[in-house]
Amino acid sequence: MPCQSFDYSSIGFNNNSGEIYGDRRKKVAIVGGGNWGSAIACVVGKTVKAQSDVFQPTVNMWCRDSRKPGDTSSSIADIINYTHENPKYLPGRRIPENVIATSSLRDACESAHILILVVPHQGIPQICSELRGKLQEGAHAVSLTKGISSTSENGVVKMQLISEDIEKALGVECSVLMGANLAGEVADGKFCEATIGCKSLENGEELKTLFDTPNFRIRVTTDYEAVELCGALKNIVACAAGFADGLGWAYNVKSAIIRLGLLETKKFVEHFYPSSVGHTYFESCGVADLITTCYGGRNRKVAEAFIKSDKSLQVVEQELLKGQSAQGPPTAQDVFEMLEIHNLTEKFPIFTSVHKVFVGEHGETELYDSLRNHPEYD
Amino acid sequence: MPCQSFDYSSIGFNNNSGEIYGDRRKKVAIVGGGNWGSAIACVVGKTVKAQSDVFQPTVNMWCRDSRKPGDTSSSIADIINYTHENPKYLPGRRIPENVIATSSLRDACESAHILILVVPHQGIPQICSELRGKLQEGAHAVSLTKGISSTSENGVVKMQLISEDIEKALGVECSVLMGANLAGEVADGKFCEATIGCKSLENGEELKTLFDTPNFRIRVTTDYEAVELCGALKNIVACAAGFADGLGWAYNVKSAIIRLGLLETKKFVEHFYPSSVGHTYFESCGVADLITTCYGGRNRKVAEAFIKSDKSLQVVEQELLKGQSAQGPPTAQDVFEMLEIHNLTEKFPIFTSVHKVFVGEHGETELYDSLRNHPEYD
């Protein structure tokens, strides 16, 4: 890999990226170059090219430069621009040439009409505060990030959706895209589905145009809170599934975990967002994503290894995920805190027990009892 | 294995099986000694013993004597009574000693209050006609059989549920029990769930008493048509999942198949039984059974082997199932015929394509297109 910097002058950012004067076509930027960000770049790179009357032909992608001072290797952005591949997070998949990576957040996103956010949720406040006021007027965002956050007002802890954080920090409307989407399979162009949850159907339909392909089928719903919470909470259920795998609990139990986990997700949404509608659990973001994650996702994998060893979660993550993290454990902690404040832990025994296994308060017996004695059977 | 016949006089049938004069306790009989019949005998043998105030302590189990003339080996019933194990269909699991097997249908079932039917549906008409009028007054039945049947009246083909066949032929009310229940795991006492669909809640609750244990958790609903159809149609979806496995289609596709298959099931019930309610798909008989079957069931296994080889379905079944059969292919055929009569095949592309793959009219491309172009995306 050459260690000189990529010559960005050859491609141009902002208003030079294939744009013509008075261009009304939408400019798309991706914030995040992990495995899911790189996979979605494979999709979006192709869709904007195929719809050059609607979208500007170049997609910018911001990749955090994680080199330490004195590190003379190339940045991940440079590597992507030279090789059209992300060897760290998505090796072996070709990122289209009209996707241009950069380590500069502002270069990537300035004047964008559509911002695709796909970064760990801990990084979102900083990113949004840097970008506030820099997007195109009338711009909107879509979050692919899974997790929840919480705020404390006058000592009262309140749960918040990541998309709400983004809307507040960025001052634009934020939709979500969630679904049964293992990154490698999406990048390979294998068939799969996703769900867009939006506030305004106009933005939702525009995002469908951006993401939908013959092999990546999108459905749009305005039940955005349920869509986002399905995406976040499924990672807790996947940890329970991983524990079950690690403990050798076989098929019937794992299916019961997935079903009861789906019902806890539904009950959680109905409690905290009572205006939500019911069909969303049958969408890709609901039952399909849950199954994929409980069989093939990284949270399942980490939880299985955690319960089978004496290693800490941090060590297990380092060994298995090559610098990425599993979102299930922190989401389980956030959810547990919310449930405790609202005196609801007994109604959500799987969510509760997953957190307690990770912090060492529950073992195999308590986890098993959280299933056998589930309030669904009352 | 001794080849003389078991000495039945030592245990007694009908009104001698531990019964006392004027006994008001319910007598339970199981019809069917395959792997699911034997597994449910493991559950029911224990529950009747633990509730000796409610149920008579002996459970009779009818096992078809499949020996050919001149075969001097012991009958399966004799083997079970000697060894308390069914070595042919459920090796390695102990059947409780209070379960008494017999090759005589009438000996097993005469004067029973509760009849548990767990036989391939092709055998049901003959069995029911033999038993009509032989059960206790006020008796009721529960069917664990998966499948559908059809009748032809004045040239018009009409779908019928197996439980309806039983009710008509036997003249008693028939509930159904369906759920995520791989037989070996149930027999091992591993945790799992099931759903009882009943017409009268009184019978449903009595059946719950009979089946429910701390590790086999039962929920009861009166949405019996949806419960039974979930149990039957999931075998078609499992065949699609098996094809996907055989073709190497990975996680995202398989989850989409399960989700779209669940939606076809829901649409099928809503079309043919519009009075059905919606929550049943979240029960064990719905999403959980579907997942278990699509990952661990025999239909998945047979379909995977079928699409990977040039062998006929019959050969594949013989090689893999040791004399049992997969219910998915005949159910797919019955459903396809119903859909064709009602001009509905295009609305149920997975159900339709599974049948067409088995009869050689669809290959990989058509099956893939049945997913990518599913009407759910319209």
PDB file of C-alpha atoms in Angstrom, chain A residues 180-182 185-186 189-193 208 214-215 217 219 248 250-253 255-256 258-260 262-263 266 279 281-284 287-288 291-292 295-296 368 371-373 376-377, chain B residues 180-182 185-186 189-193 208 214-215 217 219 248 250-253 255-256 258-260 262-263 266 279 281-284 287-288 291-292 295-296 368 371-373 376-377:
ATOM      1  CA  ALA A 180     -32.035  -8.153   8.000  1.00  0.00           C
ATOM      2  CA  ASN A 181     -28.776  -6.950   6.496  1.00  0.00           C
ATOM      3  CA  LEU A 182     -25.534  -8.719   7.256  1.00  0.00           C
ATOM      4  CA  GLU A 185     -24.097 -10.283   2.065  1.00  0.00           C
ATOM      5  CA  VAL A 186     -25.461  -6.823   1.167  1.00  0.00           C
ATOM      6  CA  GLY A 189     -25.470  -8.067  -3.892  1.00  0.00           C
ATOM      7  CA  LYS A 190     -27.283 -11.043  -2.405  1.00  0.00           C
ATOM      8  CA  PHE A 191     -31.025 -10.629  -2.024  1.00  0.00           C
ATOM      9  CA  CYS A 192     -32.220  -9.034   1.192  1.00  0.00           C
ATOM     10  CA  GLU A 193     -34.756  -6.561   2.529  1.00  0.00           C
ATOM     11  CA  LYS A 208     -36.426   4.284  -1.061  1.00  0.00           C
ATOM     12  CA  PRO A 214     -33.751  -5.547  -7.518  1.00  0.00           C
ATOM     13  CA  ASN A 215     -31.806  -7.406  -4.811  1.00  0.00           C
ATOM     14  CA  ARG A 217     -35.840  -4.504  -1.430  1.00  0.00           C
ATOM     15  CA  ARG A 219     -40.428  -1.018   2.354  1.00  0.00           C
ATOM     16  CA  GLY A 248     -25.980 -25.854  24.158  1.00  0.00           C
ATOM     17  CA  ALA A 250     -30.628 -26.161  20.872  1.00  0.00           C
ATOM     18  CA  TYR A 251     -33.441 -25.217  18.500  1.00  0.00           C
ATOM     19  CA  ASN A 252     -36.694 -25.135  20.500  1.00  0.00           C
ATOM     20  CA  VAL A 253     -35.186 -22.870  23.160  1.00  0.00           C
ATOM     21  CA  SER A 255     -36.873 -20.143  18.792  1.00  0.00           C
ATOM     22  CA  ALA A 256     -38.630 -19.399  22.079  1.00  0.00           C
ATOM     23  CA  ILE A 258     -36.536 -15.110  19.459  1.00  0.00           C
ATOM     24  CA  ARG A 259     -40.333 -15.154  19.904  1.00  0.00           C
ATOM     25  CA  LEU A 260     -40.309 -13.898  23.499  1.00  0.00           C
ATOM     26  CA  LEU A 262     -39.900 -10.060  19.752  1.00  0.00           C
ATOM     27  CA  LEU A 263     -42.782  -9.782  22.227  1.00  0.00           C
ATOM     28  CA  LYS A 266     -43.269  -4.999  21.008  1.00  0.00           C
ATOM     29  CA  HIS A 279     -47.552  -4.326  11.670  1.00  0.00           C
ATOM     30  CA  TYR A 281     -42.887  -6.490  13.681  1.00  0.00           C
ATOM     31  CA  PHE A 282     -43.729  -8.358  10.475  1.00  0.00           C
ATOM     32  CA  GLU A 283     -41.409  -6.073   8.479  1.00  0.00           C
ATOM     33  CA  SER A 284     -37.773  -6.835   7.735  1.00  0.00           C
ATOM     34  CA  VAL A 287     -38.898 -10.582  12.732  1.00  0.00           C
ATOM     35  CA  ALA A 288     -36.437 -10.942   9.825  1.00  0.00           C
ATOM     36  CA  ILE A 291     -33.657 -14.009  13.031  1.00  0.00           C
ATOM     37  CA  THR A 292     -30.629 -12.939  10.996  1.00  0.00           C
ATOM     38  CA  TYR A 295     -28.190 -16.715  13.814  1.00  0.00           C
ATOM     39  CA  GLY A 296     -25.526 -14.758  11.959  1.00  0.00           C
ATOM     40  CA  TYR A 368     -33.180 -20.244  31.929  1.00  0.00           C
ATOM     41  CA  LEU A 371     -37.602 -17.985  29.790  1.00  0.00           C
ATOM     42  CA  ARG A 372     -39.539 -20.705  31.627  1.00  0.00           C
ATOM     43  CA  ASN A 373     -41.270 -18.242  33.932  1.00  0.00           C
ATOM     44  CA  GLU A 376     -46.174 -14.268  28.557  1.00  0.00           C
ATOM     45  CA  TYR A 377     -47.239 -17.598  30.134  1.00  0.00           C
TER      46      TYR A 377
ATOM     47  CA  ALA B 180     -41.775 -25.107  18.192  1.00  0.00           C
ATOM     48  CA  ASN B 181     -41.335 -28.705  19.264  1.00  0.00           C
ATOM     49  CA  LEU B 182     -38.543 -30.823  17.823  1.00  0.00           C
ATOM     50  CA  GLU B 185     -35.735 -31.972  22.548  1.00  0.00           C
ATOM     51  CA  VAL B 186     -39.248 -32.292  23.992  1.00  0.00           C
ATOM     52  CA  GLY B 189     -37.332 -32.272  28.846  1.00  0.00           C
ATOM     53  CA  LYS B 190     -35.614 -29.229  27.345  1.00  0.00           C
ATOM     54  CA  PHE B 191     -37.535 -25.987  27.607  1.00  0.00           C
ATOM     55  CA  CYS B 192     -39.986 -25.258  24.802  1.00  0.00           C
ATOM     56  CA  GLU B 193     -43.440 -23.881  24.158  1.00  0.00           C
ATOM     57  CA  LYS B 208     -53.321 -27.295  29.078  1.00  0.00           C
ATOM     58  CA  PRO B 214     -42.350 -26.238  33.963  1.00  0.00           C
ATOM     59  CA  ASN B 215     -40.320 -26.925  30.794  1.00  0.00           C
ATOM     60  CA  ARG B 217     -45.108 -24.166  28.431  1.00  0.00           C
ATOM     61  CA  ARG B 219     -50.691 -21.113  25.791  1.00  0.00           C
ATOM     62  CA  GLY B 248     -25.975 -21.488  -0.446  1.00  0.00           C
ATOM     63  CA  ALA B 250     -27.039 -17.496   3.481  1.00  0.00           C
ATOM     64  CA  TYR B 251     -28.638 -15.598   6.365  1.00  0.00           C
ATOM     65  CA  ASN B 252     -30.340 -12.495   4.913  1.00  0.00           C
ATOM     66  CA  VAL B 253     -32.191 -14.532   2.281  1.00  0.00           C
ATOM     67  CA  SER B 255     -34.642 -14.606   7.131  1.00  0.00           C
ATOM     68  CA  ALA B 256     -36.537 -12.993   4.266  1.00  0.00           C
ATOM     69  CA  ILE B 258     -39.157 -16.959   6.933  1.00  0.00           C
ATOM     70  CA  ARG B 259     -40.708 -13.465   7.104  1.00  0.00           C
ATOM     71  CA  LEU B 260     -42.389 -13.646   3.690  1.00  0.00           C
ATOM     72  CA  LEU B 262     -45.104 -16.010   7.705  1.00  0.00           C
ATOM     73  CA  LEU B 263     -46.904 -13.272   5.758  1.00  0.00           C
ATOM     74  CA  LYS B 266     -51.211 -14.954   7.532  1.00  0.00           C
ATOM     75  CA  HIS B 279     -52.050 -12.350  17.448  1.00  0.00           C
ATOM     76  CA  TYR B 281     -48.550 -15.430  14.500  1.00  0.00           C
ATOM     77  CA  PHE B 282     -46.698 -14.221  17.601  1.00  0.00           C
ATOM     78  CA  GLU B 283     -47.502 -17.469  19.433  1.00  0.00           C
ATOM     79  CA  SER B 284     -45.244 -20.513  19.488  1.00  0.00           C
ATOM     80  CA  VAL B 287     -43.102 -17.395  14.388  1.00  0.00           C
ATOM     81  CA  ALA B 288     -41.329 -19.767  16.806  1.00  0.00           C
ATOM     82  CA  ILE B 291     -37.958 -20.666  12.890  1.00  0.00           C
ATOM     83  CA  THR B 292     -37.381 -24.057  14.531  1.00  0.00           C
ATOM     84  CA  TYR B 295     -33.451 -24.398  10.966  1.00  0.00           C
ATOM     85  CA  GLY B 296     -33.859 -27.806  12.578  1.00  0.00           C
ATOM     86  CA  TYR B 368     -35.155 -16.555  -6.360  1.00  0.00           C
ATOM     87  CA  LEU B 371     -38.633 -13.722  -3.324  1.00  0.00           C
ATOM     88  CA  ARG B 372     -37.248 -10.644  -5.098  1.00  0.00           C
ATOM     89  CA  ASN B 373     -40.530  -9.882  -6.840  1.00  0.00           C
ATOM     90  CA  GLU B 376     -45.211  -7.675  -0.364  1.00  0.00           C
ATOM     91  CA  TYR B 377     -42.892  -5.153  -2.074  1.00  0.00           C
TER      92      TYR B 377
END
